[in-house]
Amino acid sequence: MTNHPSPFDSNGRRYGPSTQAVHAGEDRVKFGFSMTDPIFCAATYTFANTQALIDYVQQKQPREEYGRYGNPSEKVVERKLAALEGGTAALLYSTGMAAVAGFLLAKLQAGDEIVLFDECYHRTRELCTKHLAKFGVITHQVPACDYERMEAAINPRTRLLISESPTNPHLSVVDLERFAALGKKYGVETLIDATLATPYNVRPLEYGVDYVLHSCTKYLGGHNDLLAGAIVSTEEKLEPVRKLRGVLGIINAPHNMYLLLRGLKTFELRMQRHNENGQAVAEFLSRHPRIEKVYYPGLPSHPHYEVARRTMRGFGGLVTFQVKDADWRATAAVVDALRIPRIGPSLGGVESLVEQPIFMSYHDFTPEQRQAVGIYDNMIRLSCGIENPEDLTADLAQALDHSAAGQ
Ligand SMILES: *Cc1c(COP(=O)(O)O)cnc(C)c1O
């Protein structure tokens, strides 16, 4: 079945993100003439006769064989993600971290080295420095967006340059052109974890980055109701990664893939509101007398504002800020006074979520370690959902006033 539409219209123009989010990767006529894609709860797939099996083995037949190697629902989601990201192939995993692990294990061997910007997702850094180290892979961490330090860390054993962009919770934005050029100069492959950006806001492959990784748990799924991860690139580059996924079995489940497919239908609409809300909240906070500092790449005060404006369509729903003259308790009072966002980890869902990084991702750091990585007692991370912007800013206003009165 290859009747899924091309990403281009009859004039060769690429369809927009919403048209792709709704239609890309899906067969035009589906099983049972259903409008929606069916969920295939199949552990195994059968062959009509021995010749059909021989045809499949000799790769004459694009079809499924066994659940660990692929599922029709998975292929629909993979084609859609590849189309949205401007790649030619994608691989879906059970979680974002499964995608990171599956990718790194496929690409690296003992003696290889990788260079990371130090604001990468903390579990990715932990996987590299604590676990891959046991298998002889060496990780160098350099300060985020310090391209000279990254270049200086490259040597003939370097196999991968890795960064997140924008980073979490500091919202640093990588100059993708520079990052990709570094890889090309030394013949080293590059990977961007673009979970916070999504293909709506930036498409790293267009800048020459080799691989884009997503935790689909966040904006792509978008409803705080599933975990998934994906890597997008070309079929050729992903071939060994696909093979290892089939060995490791770190695949998603059929019902989950359907939820992701369903979530993706409204991808552009949700991203537009996340961007609008992030910008409105960041601007509101940057004018508020109780706020010391706001981290948001859509503000001119952000150190990477120019890079962000040049490369990003919008700046997402995540806003980090510091409350003026507040210790952790006074900061917690602001968090606790909010009525719309709930306290919790994660980001990118339709519901707003709020947290103090010192208690969420960094609770096992010493105060000195937190200081060193720029995590402060008066810091709040807010993931704006798709609620109405005036309600989110009014809620922040009342929380900042109310908690100040109680001090
Ligand atoms: C959440 C997240 C991950 C991990 O994804 P899971 O789906 O939770 O495994 C990786 N990178 C970034 C930037 C994330 O925000």
XYZ file of C-alpha atoms and ligand atoms in Angstrom:
422
model
C 0.000 0.000 0.000
C 1.782 3.095 -1.188
C -1.156 5.377 -1.866
C -0.134 7.911 0.789
C 0.131 11.413 -0.690
C 3.312 13.233 -1.620
C 4.448 16.109 0.659
C 4.272 18.348 -2.431
C 1.291 19.753 -4.319
C 0.862 19.535 -8.119
C 3.049 22.634 -8.551
C 5.896 21.132 -6.556
C 5.219 23.368 -3.550
C 5.664 21.749 -0.139
C 2.385 21.577 1.782
C 2.210 23.632 4.996
C 2.717 22.114 8.462
C -0.980 21.689 9.215
C -1.796 20.008 5.888
C 1.122 17.663 6.546
C 0.149 17.091 10.168
C -3.338 16.040 9.066
C -2.543 14.069 5.908
C 1.155 13.207 5.491
C 2.117 9.567 5.722
C -1.462 8.309 5.623
C -2.907 6.147 2.879
C -5.610 8.006 0.985
C -7.827 4.926 0.935
C -7.494 2.987 4.174
C -8.339 -0.454 5.423
C -12.125 -0.898 5.488
C -12.479 2.521 3.803
C -12.098 3.990 7.276
C -11.425 7.734 7.549
C -9.033 7.084 10.426
C -6.102 4.704 10.613
C -6.881 1.392 12.279
C -4.883 0.192 15.289
C -3.096 -3.061 14.509
C -2.790 -5.103 17.704
C -0.705 -7.746 15.991
C 2.302 -9.481 17.534
C 2.821 -11.411 14.321
C 1.881 -11.189 10.639
C 1.078 -14.193 8.486
C 2.050 -15.302 4.997
C -0.455 -16.727 2.493
C 2.014 -19.375 1.360
C 5.727 -20.135 1.296
C 6.260 -18.105 -1.865
C 4.871 -15.008 -0.073
C 7.420 -15.575 2.691
C 10.232 -16.016 0.171
C 9.124 -12.809 -1.598
C 9.188 -10.950 1.702
C 12.614 -12.280 2.685
C 13.985 -11.257 -0.686
C 12.525 -7.780 0.004
C 10.096 -7.824 -2.856
C 7.159 -7.117 -0.541
C 6.874 -4.087 1.756
C 4.948 -5.619 4.640
C 5.228 -6.573 8.292
C 6.628 -9.783 9.729
C 6.858 -9.636 13.521
C 5.786 -6.882 15.925
C 9.252 -6.032 17.203
C 10.383 -5.082 13.687
C 7.450 -2.901 12.727
C 3.724 -2.198 12.792
C 1.525 -0.471 10.170
C 0.425 2.219 12.670
C 4.066 2.882 13.515
C 4.905 3.373 9.838
C 2.110 5.931 9.421
C 3.434 7.972 12.359
C 7.020 7.645 11.113
C 6.108 8.892 7.625
C 4.192 11.808 9.131
C 7.070 12.808 11.422
C 9.581 12.524 8.555
C 7.382 14.754 6.370
C 6.925 17.362 9.124
C 10.656 17.467 9.821
C 11.683 17.539 6.154
C 13.549 14.216 6.433
C 13.004 11.079 4.409
C 12.764 8.549 7.245
C 11.903 8.418 10.939
C 12.114 5.812 13.687
C 9.647 5.703 16.527
C 10.577 4.505 20.030
C 8.807 3.795 23.309
C 10.135 7.036 24.878
C 12.452 9.919 24.071
C 15.180 8.308 26.178
C 14.707 5.001 24.335
C 15.363 6.944 21.118
C 18.520 8.485 22.612
C 19.760 5.114 23.885
C 18.859 3.231 20.712
C 20.598 5.816 18.569
C 23.801 6.083 20.620
C 24.172 2.312 20.996
C 23.826 1.908 17.235
C 26.342 4.618 16.374
C 29.111 4.197 18.952
C 31.713 1.650 19.933
C 34.523 1.445 22.503
C 37.119 4.156 21.956
C 34.685 6.531 20.245
C 34.219 10.023 21.628
C 31.251 12.385 21.670
C 31.032 16.094 22.422
C 27.925 17.488 24.133
C 26.803 20.988 24.942
C 26.363 20.870 28.722
C 22.738 22.053 28.709
C 21.633 18.786 27.051
C 18.761 16.912 28.689
C 20.156 15.663 32.018
C 19.280 12.011 31.398
C 21.045 12.113 28.007
C 24.170 13.414 29.759
C 23.780 10.767 32.456
C 23.468 8.019 29.832
C 26.688 9.180 28.166
C 28.841 9.962 31.186
C 27.699 7.140 33.492
C 26.592 4.273 31.277
C 28.237 4.539 27.848
C 31.465 5.244 29.737
C 31.303 1.622 30.998
C 31.572 0.490 27.371
C 34.573 2.681 26.610
C 32.793 5.668 25.045
C 34.287 8.990 26.141
C 32.085 12.066 26.574
C 33.309 15.658 26.556
C 30.925 18.305 27.853
C 31.480 21.911 26.799
C 29.468 25.023 27.727
C 26.278 25.397 25.659
C 26.712 27.428 22.460
C 30.497 27.737 22.935
C 31.489 26.655 19.413
C 35.209 27.270 19.988
C 35.239 24.953 22.992
C 33.276 22.374 21.013
C 35.747 22.584 18.127
C 38.697 22.283 20.517
C 37.188 19.081 21.969
C 36.989 17.366 18.550
C 39.719 14.828 17.748
C 40.109 11.930 15.270
C 38.113 9.630 17.584
C 35.103 11.982 17.754
C 31.999 10.399 16.219
C 29.122 12.652 17.278
C 28.341 16.253 18.241
C 25.154 16.478 20.294
C 23.038 19.342 21.536
C 19.543 20.230 22.541
C 17.984 23.401 21.100
C 16.397 25.290 22.699
C 17.782 23.923 25.961
C 15.850 23.282 29.118
C 15.396 25.175 31.413
C 17.701 27.974 30.181
C 16.266 28.179 26.638
C 19.669 28.613 24.983
C 19.348 28.467 21.188
C 22.027 26.749 19.102
C 23.190 28.413 15.875
C 22.386 25.349 13.769
C 24.361 26.538 10.756
C 27.515 26.845 12.867
C 26.882 23.579 14.675
C 26.289 21.633 11.426
C 29.316 23.300 9.796
C 31.543 22.105 12.666
C 30.426 18.543 12.028
C 30.995 18.830 8.283
C 34.448 20.379 8.767
C 35.652 17.384 10.788
C 33.521 14.660 9.187
C 31.607 14.131 12.445
C 27.853 13.485 12.496
C 25.581 15.920 14.340
C 22.398 15.376 16.361
C 19.964 17.982 17.684
C 17.394 17.142 20.328
C 14.700 19.553 19.078
C 12.010 18.466 21.539
C 11.430 22.047 22.750
C 11.390 23.529 19.253
C 9.340 20.959 17.301
C 9.383 20.974 13.475
C 6.854 23.807 13.582
C 9.412 26.220 15.038
C 12.652 24.941 13.504
C 13.762 22.166 11.142
C 17.427 21.388 11.901
C 17.886 19.074 8.872
C 17.528 22.134 6.621
C 20.681 23.552 8.232
C 22.677 20.414 7.516
C 22.256 18.670 10.875
C 22.321 14.876 10.359
C 19.757 13.690 12.923
C 16.845 15.295 14.762
C 15.573 13.692 17.946
C 12.240 14.293 19.673
C 10.597 13.277 22.867
C 7.111 12.962 21.314
C 5.887 12.826 24.918
C 5.999 16.632 24.809
C 4.592 18.827 21.992
C 4.224 16.183 19.273
C 1.872 14.003 21.335
C 0.789 17.191 23.060
C -1.807 15.914 25.523
C 0.221 14.682 28.519
C -1.192 11.214 27.862
C 1.563 9.204 26.167
C 5.317 8.581 26.051
C 7.165 8.232 22.748
C 10.405 9.222 21.072
C 11.555 9.608 17.473
C 14.632 10.171 15.334
C 14.368 11.726 11.881
C 17.032 11.635 9.158
C 17.464 9.667 5.922
C 16.723 5.972 5.406
C 20.390 5.292 4.699
C 21.675 6.948 7.872
C 18.972 5.320 9.998
C 19.431 1.797 8.635
C 21.782 0.546 11.411
C 19.674 2.367 14.018
C 16.526 0.637 12.745
C 18.233 -2.754 12.877
C 19.317 -2.253 16.480
C 15.815 -1.086 17.481
C 14.539 -4.459 16.273
C 17.132 -6.169 18.474
C 16.559 -4.044 21.585
C 12.765 -4.081 21.249
C 12.380 -0.512 22.530
C 9.286 0.021 20.404
C 6.012 1.780 21.074
C 2.653 0.027 21.520
C -0.122 0.127 18.882
C -2.656 2.075 20.993
C 0.014 4.614 21.906
C 0.943 5.128 18.272
C -2.674 5.861 17.514
C -2.785 8.447 20.323
C 0.313 10.077 18.852
C -1.216 10.065 15.364
C -4.375 11.612 16.777
C -2.398 14.230 18.725
C -0.436 15.200 15.624
C -3.596 16.177 13.715
C -3.776 19.451 15.667
C -0.007 19.951 15.820
C 0.193 23.332 14.077
C -2.855 24.746 15.856
C -1.454 23.762 19.231
C 2.022 25.102 18.439
C 0.615 28.443 17.357
C -1.122 28.805 20.730
C 1.908 27.513 22.682
C 4.043 30.125 20.892
C 1.490 32.861 21.524
C 1.191 31.926 25.201
C 4.954 31.638 25.727
C 5.528 35.048 24.184
C 2.662 36.697 26.121
C 3.761 35.196 29.451
C 7.446 36.069 28.853
C 6.584 39.677 27.981
C 4.243 39.979 30.965
C 6.883 38.621 33.361
C 9.670 40.776 31.912
C 7.619 43.901 32.833
C 6.628 42.695 36.306
C 8.387 44.391 39.276
C 8.703 41.118 41.239
C 10.600 39.361 38.437
C 14.400 39.421 38.405
C 15.036 37.635 35.097
C 13.131 35.885 32.307
C 14.647 33.226 30.028
C 12.768 33.191 26.713
C 14.348 33.345 23.239
C 11.531 35.564 21.947
C 12.636 38.437 24.237
C 15.263 40.922 22.962
C 17.003 40.572 26.362
C 17.782 36.884 25.629
C 21.449 36.347 24.618
C 20.411 34.235 21.590
C 17.497 36.427 20.471
C 19.089 37.167 17.070
C 19.880 33.501 16.330
C 16.394 32.509 17.477
C 14.719 35.162 15.311
C 16.739 34.098 12.291
C 16.075 30.379 12.633
C 12.796 29.929 14.518
C 9.192 30.527 13.507
C 8.124 30.883 17.146
C 9.759 30.267 20.500
C 7.534 27.678 22.160
C 5.591 27.481 25.382
C 8.402 27.045 27.909
C 9.286 30.108 30.002
C 11.795 30.095 32.863
C 12.031 32.999 35.317
C 13.534 34.096 38.621
C 11.568 35.858 41.359
C 13.318 38.942 42.755
C 14.710 38.701 46.315
C 13.029 35.345 46.879
C 14.405 32.263 48.649
C 13.007 28.815 47.759
C 10.028 29.312 50.119
C 8.965 32.651 48.673
C 9.374 31.140 45.202
C 7.286 28.129 46.192
C 4.598 30.543 47.442
C 4.283 31.912 43.891
C 4.051 28.383 42.450
C 1.480 27.344 45.041
C -0.663 30.435 44.427
C -1.131 29.604 40.731
C -4.604 28.320 39.924
C -4.274 27.195 36.299
C -0.891 25.419 35.924
C -0.526 22.231 37.930
C 2.783 21.312 39.558
C 4.512 18.532 37.656
C 7.414 17.534 35.428
C 7.208 17.445 31.626
C 6.149 20.126 29.160
C 4.487 20.606 25.805
C 1.002 19.363 26.669
C -2.270 21.255 26.308
C -2.369 21.703 30.107
C 0.082 24.201 31.644
C 2.599 22.730 34.080
C 4.854 24.501 36.556
C 7.835 23.467 38.674
C 10.806 24.715 40.629
C 13.856 23.088 38.962
C 15.637 22.800 42.346
C 12.970 20.316 43.479
C 12.199 18.600 40.186
C 15.145 17.681 37.945
C 17.918 18.949 40.238
C 16.900 17.674 43.686
C 19.894 15.352 43.879
C 22.403 18.144 43.155
C 24.244 19.941 45.965
C 23.645 23.727 46.173
C 27.164 24.238 44.738
C 26.457 21.898 41.815
C 23.182 23.726 41.115
C 24.938 27.095 41.188
C 27.495 25.758 38.704
C 24.796 24.790 36.194
C 22.729 27.952 36.708
C 19.845 26.442 38.675
C 18.725 28.876 41.391
C 16.428 28.705 44.413
C 14.243 31.491 42.991
C 13.805 29.838 39.570
C 10.442 28.717 38.176
C 9.870 26.814 34.943
C 6.455 27.254 33.376
C 5.292 25.150 30.435
C 2.448 27.152 28.922
C -0.369 24.953 27.656
C -2.997 26.065 25.166
C -5.207 27.928 27.643
C -6.075 31.533 26.761
C -3.084 33.875 27.106
C -5.013 36.509 29.106
C -5.994 33.845 31.646
C -2.395 32.667 32.086
C -1.030 36.195 32.552
C -3.892 37.134 34.916
C -3.170 33.988 36.932
C 0.524 34.883 37.170
C -0.408 38.439 38.194
C -2.628 37.247 41.039
C -0.078 34.630 42.152
C 2.739 37.204 42.292
C 0.525 39.731 44.178
C -1.019 37.173 46.518
C 2.269 35.517 47.450
C 3.921 38.927 48.033
C 1.097 39.903 50.434
C 1.668 36.693 52.398
C 5.402 37.310 52.879
C 11.538 14.777 28.017
C 12.751 14.949 27.209
C 13.521 13.851 26.805
C 13.187 12.443 27.228
O 11.978 12.029 26.681
P 11.047 10.913 27.375
O 9.937 10.766 26.388
O 10.617 11.461 28.704
O 11.888 9.700 27.525
C 14.629 14.079 26.025
N 14.973 15.322 25.650
C 14.257 16.407 26.020
C 14.699 17.760 25.581
C 13.135 16.262 26.808
O 12.440 17.337 27.189
